[in-house]
Tab-separated table of C-alpha atoms in Angstrom:
chain	number	residue	atom	x	y	z
A	15	MET	CA	14.765	22.873	-43.930
A	16	SER	CA	17.940	21.493	-45.409
A	17	LYS	CA	18.106	18.755	-48.065
A	18	ILE	CA	20.594	15.933	-47.434
A	19	ILE	CA	21.446	12.529	-48.879
A	20	LEU	CA	21.691	9.749	-46.285
A	21	THR	CA	24.784	7.547	-46.586
A	22	ASN	CA	23.780	5.206	-43.738
A	23	GLU	CA	20.491	4.045	-42.302
A	24	VAL	CA	19.221	6.448	-39.645
A	25	SER	CA	16.353	5.096	-37.581
A	26	GLY	CA	13.264	7.246	-37.820
A	27	LEU	CA	14.633	9.158	-40.798
A	28	GLY	CA	15.406	6.822	-43.698
A	29	ALA	CA	17.761	4.371	-45.350
A	30	ALA	CA	21.008	4.881	-47.245
A	31	GLY	CA	20.446	6.687	-50.537
A	32	ASP	CA	17.291	8.505	-49.429
A	33	ILE	CA	17.021	12.252	-49.943
A	34	VAL	CA	15.350	13.864	-46.933
A	35	ASP	CA	14.624	17.308	-45.533
A	36	VAL	CA	15.843	17.952	-41.986
A	37	LYS	CA	16.442	21.013	-39.878
A	38	PRO	CA	19.744	22.706	-40.785
A	39	GLY	CA	21.262	22.305	-37.309
A	40	TYR	CA	20.521	18.562	-37.216
A	41	ALA	CA	22.270	18.104	-40.558
A	42	ARG	CA	25.188	20.436	-39.818
A	43	ASN	CA	25.868	19.363	-36.213
A	44	TYR	CA	24.944	15.671	-36.143
A	45	LEU	CA	24.357	13.844	-39.427
A	46	ILE	CA	27.132	15.240	-41.635
A	47	PRO	CA	29.997	15.219	-39.062
A	48	ARG	CA	29.256	11.591	-38.113
A	49	GLY	CA	29.190	10.489	-41.751
A	50	PHE	CA	25.485	9.571	-41.770
A	51	ALA	CA	24.733	12.038	-44.566
A	52	ILE	CA	26.141	14.361	-47.183
A	53	ALA	CA	24.766	17.708	-48.296
A	54	TRP	CA	22.452	17.528	-51.291
A	55	THR	CA	23.802	18.980	-54.516
A	56	LYS	CA	23.070	18.343	-58.180
A	57	GLY	CA	26.412	16.534	-58.414
A	58	GLY	CA	25.581	14.559	-55.286
A	59	GLU	CA	22.422	13.346	-56.954
A	60	LYS	CA	24.645	11.083	-59.086
A	61	ASP	CA	26.040	9.439	-55.943
A	62	VAL	CA	22.551	8.431	-54.835
A	63	GLU	CA	22.338	5.559	-57.333
A	64	GLN	CA	25.726	4.205	-56.220
A	65	ILE	CA	24.667	4.360	-52.550
A	66	ARG	CA	21.377	2.603	-53.345
A	67	ARG	CA	23.184	-0.104	-55.360
A	68	ALA	CA	25.502	-0.810	-52.400
A	69	ARG	CA	22.470	-0.940	-50.092
A	70	ARG	CA	20.682	-3.456	-52.348
A	71	ILE	CA	23.722	-5.746	-52.245
A	72	ARG	CA	23.887	-5.643	-48.423
A	73	GLU	CA	20.220	-5.856	-47.533
A	74	ILE	CA	17.935	-8.842	-47.292
A	75	HIS	CA	15.605	-8.649	-50.266
A	76	SER	CA	12.350	-10.250	-49.148
A	77	LEU	CA	10.381	-11.295	-46.127
A	78	ASP	CA	11.048	-14.975	-46.900
A	79	ASP	CA	14.827	-14.379	-46.987
A	80	ALA	CA	14.590	-12.553	-43.653
A	81	ASN	CA	12.706	-15.468	-42.077
A	82	VAL	CA	15.345	-17.922	-43.323
A	83	VAL	CA	18.149	-15.815	-41.824
A	84	LYS	CA	16.126	-15.475	-38.596
A	85	ALA	CA	15.889	-19.273	-38.316
A	86	GLN	CA	19.650	-19.562	-38.893
A	87	LEU	CA	20.387	-16.948	-36.243
A	88	GLN	CA	18.162	-18.540	-33.642
A	89	SER	CA	19.736	-21.971	-34.180
A	90	VAL	CA	23.297	-20.681	-33.602
A	91	LYS	CA	24.765	-20.624	-30.090
A	92	VAL	CA	26.788	-17.423	-29.875
A	93	GLN	CA	29.532	-17.210	-27.282
A	94	LEU	CA	31.776	-14.190	-26.894
A	95	SER	CA	34.953	-14.301	-24.866
A	96	THR	CA	36.324	-11.073	-23.406
A	97	ARG	CA	38.445	-9.771	-20.544
A	98	ALA	CA	36.693	-9.338	-17.213
A	99	GLY	CA	37.522	-8.580	-13.622
A	100	ASP	CA	37.181	-10.938	-10.643
A	101	THR	CA	33.641	-9.764	-9.944
A	102	GLY	CA	32.438	-10.547	-13.475
A	103	ARG	CA	32.446	-6.960	-14.661
A	104	LEU	CA	33.897	-6.405	-18.145
A	105	PHE	CA	36.743	-4.048	-19.019
A	106	GLY	CA	34.670	-1.882	-21.365
A	107	SER	CA	31.474	-3.136	-22.984
A	108	ILE	CA	30.361	-5.399	-25.828
A	109	THR	CA	29.681	-3.484	-29.060
A	110	PRO	CA	27.386	-4.431	-31.948
A	111	ALA	CA	30.511	-5.027	-34.082
A	112	ASP	CA	31.764	-7.556	-31.505
A	113	ILE	CA	28.411	-9.343	-31.608
A	114	ALA	CA	28.337	-9.435	-35.432
A	115	ALA	CA	31.857	-10.928	-35.467
A	116	ALA	CA	30.873	-13.513	-32.833
A	117	ILE	CA	27.829	-14.574	-34.892
A	118	LYS	CA	30.040	-15.101	-37.930
A	119	ALA	CA	32.664	-16.991	-35.869
A	120	ALA	CA	29.949	-19.279	-34.448
A	121	GLY	CA	29.008	-20.344	-37.977
A	122	GLY	CA	25.988	-18.077	-38.355
A	123	PRO	CA	25.109	-15.826	-41.283
A	124	VAL	CA	26.984	-12.584	-41.902
A	125	VAL	CA	25.110	-9.805	-40.116
A	126	ASP	CA	25.679	-6.092	-40.622
A	127	LYS	CA	26.702	-4.495	-37.318
A	128	ARG	CA	24.186	-1.695	-37.897
A	129	ARG	CA	21.373	-4.263	-37.710
A	130	VAL	CA	22.387	-5.450	-34.219
A	131	GLU	CA	20.396	-3.721	-31.469
A	132	VAL	CA	21.620	-3.901	-27.891
A	133	GLY	CA	19.101	-2.565	-25.351
A	134	ALA	CA	21.342	-1.661	-22.431
A	135	PRO	CA	25.138	-1.780	-22.702
A	136	ILE	CA	26.507	-5.270	-22.003
A	137	LYS	CA	29.059	-4.858	-19.205
A	138	THR	CA	28.791	-8.154	-17.294
A	139	LEU	CA	29.503	-11.822	-17.890
A	140	GLY	CA	26.594	-14.215	-18.426
A	141	ALA	CA	23.633	-14.646	-20.760
A	142	HIS	CA	22.173	-11.645	-22.573
A	143	LYS	CA	19.382	-11.160	-25.138
A	144	VAL	CA	20.304	-9.305	-28.329
A	145	SER	CA	17.974	-8.429	-31.197
A	146	VAL	CA	18.902	-8.254	-34.868
A	147	ARG	CA	16.592	-6.290	-37.167
A	148	LEU	CA	16.748	-8.190	-40.447
A	149	HIS	CA	13.812	-6.575	-42.233
A	150	PRO	CA	11.314	-3.890	-41.231
A	151	GLU	CA	8.882	-6.681	-40.262
A	152	VAL	CA	11.356	-9.340	-39.008
A	153	GLU	CA	13.442	-9.167	-35.859
A	154	ALA	CA	15.494	-12.095	-34.562
A	155	VAL	CA	16.245	-12.370	-30.856
A	156	LEU	CA	19.295	-14.422	-30.005
A	157	ASP	CA	20.988	-15.511	-26.807
A	158	LEU	CA	24.522	-14.226	-26.306
A	159	GLU	CA	26.757	-15.894	-23.736
A	160	VAL	CA	29.584	-13.632	-22.543
A	161	VAL	CA	32.438	-15.569	-20.930
A	162	ALA	CA	35.789	-14.525	-19.444
A	163	ALA	CA	38.841	-14.951	-21.643
């Protein structure tokens, strides 16, 4: 097993600032090259507090706060305009970053793109359901309307 410090939230493994043990190949070939983690060292232990402080600033602190943000998200009508072909097929696909920017542009709360979960890639025009995981116990489902630009 190899000890690493997570720099981003990895589903099924932990949140930013957590120190976890994983198999060496998983750390060396996947987590570290993609920037999800750094190797654990005594010097790196000092970085953990800074990572956790940044996470506390970004995250929703309580269940009540998450429910308030969920109500705000569900009351906002999110519409995303993008380039599409004549048949309604998009040039590319809609990313979680695009959705987070569209929520903010529609007057909704600021949502971290890592919290946006898209089931299947969005590659067509029309209405789509997108979920936003606000808290481990709270998930908001919002309607996304993709229109041609």
